[in-house]
Amino acid sequence: MRNMTAFKIFSKIFYETIEVPVIVVKNVDTELNIGEIKIGPLNKGDRIKIPYRLLDILFKEKIVDIDVMNIPALSEIRKIAWIESRSNELQKLDKNFYINASMLIKKLENELIENYDANLLREIEEIKSLLYDLVKCRLNKILSLVISSHIPSRELVEKMTEEEKILYTQLCNHIGDWFSTMKKIIEGEI
């Protein structure tokens, strides 16, 4: 239970500190105060990085748009999911892959709200389906890796997204503790 709380705390910190690429679409001449974060002035056309937790606010206010030059397209997500599903080894993903893919979904869903298009809806559904398949495939590989060795591997961690790193290290810790307890039981030390 203690470690799951640590997992939630670490996840919260991660999502509060990550920065995402956006394009400023509206001039803001003054400094904006959003919570304890100050941002601005902003010039239309600038490509900047903002804290992920500000994305929804600034996106909904039409101050920024998602910078599609720095996020995966459907074709890239298809390729990544295809390669991952056919490989026995965990493939390297950008540490912010899932965040960036979620930004693509946000952008497309916003376009869908502004102008309904059945093809766009199918594209969004395909992206989500590919991502769920990718998550499940990678989770199976991570679980197998943890079972085969509960000592975290730096080489494996370098292939993982930030979310996967958290999961992997927590699982390694839990399985390591459990294995130590089982060893003591088997050896008659308990």
PDB file of C-alpha atoms in Angstrom:
ATOM      1  CA  MET A   1       0.000   0.000   0.000  1.00  0.00           C
ATOM      2  CA  ARG A   2       2.830   2.376   0.919  1.00  0.00           C
ATOM      3  CA  ASN A   3       4.483   1.882  -2.485  1.00  0.00           C
ATOM      4  CA  MET A   4       1.243   2.464  -4.408  1.00  0.00           C
ATOM      5  CA  THR A   5       0.981   5.831  -2.668  1.00  0.00           C
ATOM      6  CA  ALA A   6       4.560   6.551  -3.731  1.00  0.00           C
ATOM      7  CA  PHE A   7       3.549   5.569  -7.275  1.00  0.00           C
ATOM      8  CA  LYS A   8       0.656   8.054  -7.244  1.00  0.00           C
ATOM      9  CA  ILE A   9       2.826  10.817  -5.791  1.00  0.00           C
ATOM     10  CA  PHE A  10       5.570  10.243  -8.357  1.00  0.00           C
ATOM     11  CA  SER A  11       3.007  10.177 -11.191  1.00  0.00           C
ATOM     12  CA  LYS A  12       1.492  13.458  -9.984  1.00  0.00           C
ATOM     13  CA  ILE A  13       4.919  15.107  -9.808  1.00  0.00           C
ATOM     14  CA  PHE A  14       5.783  13.769 -13.264  1.00  0.00           C
ATOM     15  CA  TYR A  15       2.645  15.182 -14.877  1.00  0.00           C
ATOM     16  CA  GLU A  16       3.100  18.514 -13.116  1.00  0.00           C
ATOM     17  CA  THR A  17       6.688  18.970 -14.295  1.00  0.00           C
ATOM     18  CA  ILE A  18       6.601  17.681 -17.875  1.00  0.00           C
ATOM     19  CA  GLU A  19       6.618  20.304 -20.621  1.00  0.00           C
ATOM     20  CA  VAL A  20       4.883  19.949 -23.982  1.00  0.00           C
ATOM     21  CA  PRO A  21       5.432  21.669 -27.345  1.00  0.00           C
ATOM     22  CA  VAL A  22       2.835  24.200 -28.483  1.00  0.00           C
ATOM     23  CA  ILE A  23       2.449  27.026 -30.984  1.00  0.00           C
ATOM     24  CA  VAL A  24       1.160  30.363 -29.718  1.00  0.00           C
ATOM     25  CA  VAL A  25      -1.918  31.290 -31.804  1.00  0.00           C
ATOM     26  CA  LYS A  26      -2.965  34.458 -29.978  1.00  0.00           C
ATOM     27  CA  ASN A  27      -0.854  37.366 -28.766  1.00  0.00           C
ATOM     28  CA  VAL A  28      -0.899  37.820 -25.008  1.00  0.00           C
ATOM     29  CA  ASP A  29       0.725  41.124 -24.063  1.00  0.00           C
ATOM     30  CA  THR A  30       0.615  40.619 -20.314  1.00  0.00           C
ATOM     31  CA  GLU A  31       1.859  37.920 -18.007  1.00  0.00           C
ATOM     32  CA  LEU A  32      -0.745  35.254 -17.224  1.00  0.00           C
ATOM     33  CA  ASN A  33      -0.962  33.889 -13.684  1.00  0.00           C
ATOM     34  CA  ILE A  34      -2.348  30.360 -13.699  1.00  0.00           C
ATOM     35  CA  GLY A  35      -2.162  28.914 -10.220  1.00  0.00           C
ATOM     36  CA  GLU A  36       1.424  29.410  -9.101  1.00  0.00           C
ATOM     37  CA  ILE A  37       2.698  29.452 -12.704  1.00  0.00           C
ATOM     38  CA  LYS A  38       3.373  32.665 -14.579  1.00  0.00           C
ATOM     39  CA  ILE A  39       3.567  32.626 -18.365  1.00  0.00           C
ATOM     40  CA  GLY A  40       3.829  35.377 -20.941  1.00  0.00           C
ATOM     41  CA  PRO A  41       3.873  37.668 -22.673  1.00  0.00           C
ATOM     42  CA  LEU A  42       3.263  35.394 -25.678  1.00  0.00           C
ATOM     43  CA  ASN A  43       3.754  36.194 -29.357  1.00  0.00           C
ATOM     44  CA  LYS A  44       1.602  34.619 -32.054  1.00  0.00           C
ATOM     45  CA  GLY A  45       3.586  32.067 -34.077  1.00  0.00           C
ATOM     46  CA  ASP A  46       6.161  31.293 -31.380  1.00  0.00           C
ATOM     47  CA  ARG A  47       6.915  27.622 -30.743  1.00  0.00           C
ATOM     48  CA  ILE A  48       7.304  27.147 -27.004  1.00  0.00           C
ATOM     49  CA  LYS A  49       7.085  24.474 -24.326  1.00  0.00           C
ATOM     50  CA  ILE A  50       4.573  24.841 -21.536  1.00  0.00           C
ATOM     51  CA  PRO A  51       3.841  22.747 -18.450  1.00  0.00           C
ATOM     52  CA  TYR A  52       1.520  19.879 -19.413  1.00  0.00           C
ATOM     53  CA  ARG A  53      -0.975  20.860 -16.724  1.00  0.00           C
ATOM     54  CA  LEU A  54      -1.506  24.238 -18.481  1.00  0.00           C
ATOM     55  CA  LEU A  55      -2.210  22.679 -21.877  1.00  0.00           C
ATOM     56  CA  ASP A  56      -5.969  22.209 -21.430  1.00  0.00           C
ATOM     57  CA  ILE A  57      -6.460  25.726 -20.071  1.00  0.00           C
ATOM     58  CA  LEU A  58      -4.465  27.520 -22.778  1.00  0.00           C
ATOM     59  CA  PHE A  59      -5.763  25.218 -25.530  1.00  0.00           C
ATOM     60  CA  LYS A  60      -9.429  25.780 -24.580  1.00  0.00           C
ATOM     61  CA  GLU A  61      -8.851  29.542 -24.413  1.00  0.00           C
ATOM     62  CA  LYS A  62      -7.364  29.311 -27.944  1.00  0.00           C
ATOM     63  CA  ILE A  63      -4.100  30.881 -26.805  1.00  0.00           C
ATOM     64  CA  VAL A  64      -1.999  27.919 -27.941  1.00  0.00           C
ATOM     65  CA  ASP A  65      -2.336  25.039 -30.349  1.00  0.00           C
ATOM     66  CA  ILE A  66      -0.583  21.708 -30.187  1.00  0.00           C
ATOM     67  CA  ASP A  67       2.666  21.669 -32.167  1.00  0.00           C
ATOM     68  CA  VAL A  68       2.099  18.711 -34.497  1.00  0.00           C
ATOM     69  CA  MET A  69       5.734  18.848 -35.624  1.00  0.00           C
ATOM     70  CA  ASN A  70       6.735  17.361 -32.264  1.00  0.00           C
ATOM     71  CA  ILE A  71       4.069  14.700 -31.761  1.00  0.00           C
ATOM     72  CA  PRO A  72       3.594  11.327 -33.461  1.00  0.00           C
ATOM     73  CA  ALA A  73       1.236  11.093 -36.433  1.00  0.00           C
ATOM     74  CA  LEU A  74      -1.158   8.193 -36.995  1.00  0.00           C
ATOM     75  CA  SER A  75       1.293   6.587 -39.448  1.00  0.00           C
ATOM     76  CA  GLU A  76       4.070   6.664 -36.842  1.00  0.00           C
ATOM     77  CA  ILE A  77       1.800   5.218 -34.149  1.00  0.00           C
ATOM     78  CA  ARG A  78       0.774   2.428 -36.560  1.00  0.00           C
ATOM     79  CA  LYS A  79       4.416   1.636 -37.299  1.00  0.00           C
ATOM     80  CA  ILE A  80       5.414   1.628 -33.621  1.00  0.00           C
ATOM     81  CA  ALA A  81       2.482  -0.638 -32.665  1.00  0.00           C
ATOM     82  CA  TRP A  82       3.209  -3.007 -35.574  1.00  0.00           C
ATOM     83  CA  ILE A  83       6.927  -3.329 -34.749  1.00  0.00           C
ATOM     84  CA  GLU A  84       6.229  -3.775 -31.026  1.00  0.00           C
ATOM     85  CA  SER A  85       3.657  -6.506 -31.653  1.00  0.00           C
ATOM     86  CA  ARG A  86       6.067  -8.482 -33.837  1.00  0.00           C
ATOM     87  CA  SER A  87       9.141  -8.218 -31.647  1.00  0.00           C
ATOM     88  CA  ASN A  88       9.957 -10.329 -28.609  1.00  0.00           C
ATOM     89  CA  GLU A  89      11.999  -7.481 -27.143  1.00  0.00           C
ATOM     90  CA  LEU A  90      10.794  -4.194 -25.748  1.00  0.00           C
ATOM     91  CA  GLN A  91      11.343  -1.507 -28.375  1.00  0.00           C
ATOM     92  CA  LYS A  92      12.676   1.935 -27.450  1.00  0.00           C
ATOM     93  CA  LEU A  93      10.024   4.631 -27.166  1.00  0.00           C
ATOM     94  CA  ASP A  94      10.447   8.333 -26.540  1.00  0.00           C
ATOM     95  CA  LYS A  95      10.102   8.988 -22.811  1.00  0.00           C
ATOM     96  CA  ASN A  96       7.055  11.218 -23.471  1.00  0.00           C
ATOM     97  CA  PHE A  97       5.479   9.064 -26.204  1.00  0.00           C
ATOM     98  CA  TYR A  98       2.109   8.543 -24.485  1.00  0.00           C
ATOM     99  CA  ILE A  99       1.802  12.210 -23.502  1.00  0.00           C
ATOM    100  CA  ASN A 100       2.621  13.261 -27.062  1.00  0.00           C
ATOM    101  CA  ALA A 101       0.147  10.744 -28.506  1.00  0.00           C
ATOM    102  CA  SER A 102      -2.537  12.040 -26.134  1.00  0.00           C
ATOM    103  CA  MET A 103      -1.845  15.548 -27.439  1.00  0.00           C
ATOM    104  CA  LEU A 104      -2.563  14.308 -30.982  1.00  0.00           C
ATOM    105  CA  ILE A 105      -5.868  12.890 -29.765  1.00  0.00           C
ATOM    106  CA  LYS A 106      -6.736  16.207 -28.025  1.00  0.00           C
ATOM    107  CA  LYS A 107      -5.990  18.120 -31.212  1.00  0.00           C
ATOM    108  CA  LEU A 108      -8.064  15.791 -33.404  1.00  0.00           C
ATOM    109  CA  GLU A 109     -10.966  15.728 -30.930  1.00  0.00           C
ATOM    110  CA  ASN A 110     -10.968  19.528 -30.904  1.00  0.00           C
ATOM    111  CA  GLU A 111     -11.073  19.538 -34.726  1.00  0.00           C
ATOM    112  CA  LEU A 112     -13.953  17.056 -34.568  1.00  0.00           C
ATOM    113  CA  ILE A 113     -15.914  19.338 -32.218  1.00  0.00           C
ATOM    114  CA  GLU A 114     -15.390  22.318 -34.519  1.00  0.00           C
ATOM    115  CA  ASN A 115     -16.250  20.409 -37.703  1.00  0.00           C
ATOM    116  CA  TYR A 116     -17.683  16.886 -37.501  1.00  0.00           C
ATOM    117  CA  ASP A 117     -16.083  14.442 -39.924  1.00  0.00           C
ATOM    118  CA  ALA A 118     -16.724  10.676 -39.834  1.00  0.00           C
ATOM    119  CA  ASN A 119     -13.221   9.979 -41.198  1.00  0.00           C
ATOM    120  CA  LEU A 120     -11.662  12.029 -38.429  1.00  0.00           C
ATOM    121  CA  LEU A 121     -13.725  10.151 -35.844  1.00  0.00           C
ATOM    122  CA  ARG A 122     -12.467   6.824 -37.282  1.00  0.00           C
ATOM    123  CA  GLU A 123      -8.891   8.145 -37.144  1.00  0.00           C
ATOM    124  CA  ILE A 124      -9.272   9.068 -33.463  1.00  0.00           C
ATOM    125  CA  GLU A 125     -10.741   5.639 -32.691  1.00  0.00           C
ATOM    126  CA  GLU A 126      -7.894   3.931 -34.575  1.00  0.00           C
ATOM    127  CA  ILE A 127      -5.254   5.918 -32.684  1.00  0.00           C
ATOM    128  CA  LYS A 128      -6.835   5.021 -29.332  1.00  0.00           C
ATOM    129  CA  SER A 129      -7.120   1.357 -30.327  1.00  0.00           C
ATOM    130  CA  LEU A 130      -3.476   1.246 -31.457  1.00  0.00           C
ATOM    131  CA  LEU A 131      -2.369   2.887 -28.216  1.00  0.00           C
ATOM    132  CA  TYR A 132      -4.354   0.446 -26.059  1.00  0.00           C
ATOM    133  CA  ASP A 133      -2.855  -2.465 -28.025  1.00  0.00           C
ATOM    134  CA  LEU A 134       0.611  -0.972 -27.624  1.00  0.00           C
ATOM    135  CA  VAL A 135       0.136  -0.467 -23.872  1.00  0.00           C
ATOM    136  CA  LYS A 136      -1.044  -4.081 -23.426  1.00  0.00           C
ATOM    137  CA  CYS A 137       1.794  -5.479 -25.540  1.00  0.00           C
ATOM    138  CA  ARG A 138       4.440  -3.499 -23.686  1.00  0.00           C
ATOM    139  CA  LEU A 139       2.862  -4.314 -20.316  1.00  0.00           C
ATOM    140  CA  ASN A 140       3.104  -8.041 -21.084  1.00  0.00           C
ATOM    141  CA  LYS A 141       6.774  -7.621 -21.968  1.00  0.00           C
ATOM    142  CA  ILE A 142       7.478  -5.559 -18.842  1.00  0.00           C
ATOM    143  CA  LEU A 143       5.757  -8.148 -16.641  1.00  0.00           C
ATOM    144  CA  SER A 144       7.818 -10.928 -18.246  1.00  0.00           C
ATOM    145  CA  LEU A 145      10.994  -8.929 -17.691  1.00  0.00           C
ATOM    146  CA  VAL A 146      10.157  -8.325 -14.030  1.00  0.00           C
ATOM    147  CA  ILE A 147       9.395 -12.016 -13.490  1.00  0.00           C
ATOM    148  CA  SER A 148      12.683 -13.071 -15.104  1.00  0.00           C
ATOM    149  CA  SER A 149      14.707 -10.564 -13.051  1.00  0.00           C
ATOM    150  CA  HIS A 150      13.401  -8.327 -10.287  1.00  0.00           C
ATOM    151  CA  ILE A 151      16.565  -6.212 -10.404  1.00  0.00           C
ATOM    152  CA  PRO A 152      15.912  -3.130 -12.574  1.00  0.00           C
ATOM    153  CA  SER A 153      17.983  -2.987 -15.754  1.00  0.00           C
ATOM    154  CA  ARG A 154      19.330   0.375 -16.904  1.00  0.00           C
ATOM    155  CA  GLU A 155      19.297  -0.874 -20.512  1.00  0.00           C
ATOM    156  CA  LEU A 156      15.589  -1.706 -20.274  1.00  0.00           C
ATOM    157  CA  VAL A 157      14.703   1.530 -18.493  1.00  0.00           C
ATOM    158  CA  GLU A 158      16.246   3.498 -21.375  1.00  0.00           C
ATOM    159  CA  LYS A 159      13.690   1.905 -23.744  1.00  0.00           C
ATOM    160  CA  MET A 160      10.695   2.885 -21.617  1.00  0.00           C
ATOM    161  CA  THR A 161       8.388   5.842 -21.389  1.00  0.00           C
ATOM    162  CA  GLU A 162       8.265   7.721 -18.096  1.00  0.00           C
ATOM    163  CA  GLU A 163       5.025   5.951 -17.121  1.00  0.00           C
ATOM    164  CA  GLU A 164       6.563   2.552 -17.869  1.00  0.00           C
ATOM    165  CA  LYS A 165       9.693   3.364 -15.852  1.00  0.00           C
ATOM    166  CA  ILE A 166       7.544   4.084 -12.798  1.00  0.00           C
ATOM    167  CA  LEU A 167       5.623   0.837 -13.238  1.00  0.00           C
ATOM    168  CA  TYR A 168       8.756  -1.234 -13.912  1.00  0.00           C
ATOM    169  CA  THR A 169      10.707  -0.007 -10.892  1.00  0.00           C
ATOM    170  CA  GLN A 170       7.690  -0.376  -8.581  1.00  0.00           C
ATOM    171  CA  LEU A 171       7.047  -3.918  -9.837  1.00  0.00           C
ATOM    172  CA  CYS A 172      10.721  -4.823  -9.437  1.00  0.00           C
ATOM    173  CA  ASN A 173      10.608  -3.571  -5.836  1.00  0.00           C
ATOM    174  CA  HIS A 174       7.399  -5.465  -5.020  1.00  0.00           C
ATOM    175  CA  ILE A 175       8.505  -8.707  -6.682  1.00  0.00           C
ATOM    176  CA  GLY A 176      11.949  -8.408  -5.079  1.00  0.00           C
ATOM    177  CA  ASP A 177      10.390  -8.028  -1.615  1.00  0.00           C
ATOM    178  CA  TRP A 178       7.986 -10.896  -2.256  1.00  0.00           C
ATOM    179  CA  PHE A 179      10.764 -13.142  -3.559  1.00  0.00           C
ATOM    180  CA  SER A 180      12.920 -12.393  -0.489  1.00  0.00           C
ATOM    181  CA  THR A 181      10.021 -13.329   1.786  1.00  0.00           C
ATOM    182  CA  MET A 182       9.393 -16.544  -0.155  1.00  0.00           C
ATOM    183  CA  LYS A 183      13.092 -17.417   0.039  1.00  0.00           C
ATOM    184  CA  LYS A 184      12.993 -16.994   3.838  1.00  0.00           C
ATOM    185  CA  ILE A 185       9.909 -19.220   4.052  1.00  0.00           C
ATOM    186  CA  ILE A 186      11.490 -21.916   1.875  1.00  0.00           C
ATOM    187  CA  GLU A 187      14.771 -21.778   3.816  1.00  0.00           C
ATOM    188  CA  GLY A 188      12.879 -22.022   7.113  1.00  0.00           C
ATOM    189  CA  GLU A 189      13.987 -18.594   8.303  1.00  0.00           C
ATOM    190  CA  ILE A 190      10.432 -17.487   9.049  1.00  0.00           C
TER     191      ILE A 190
END
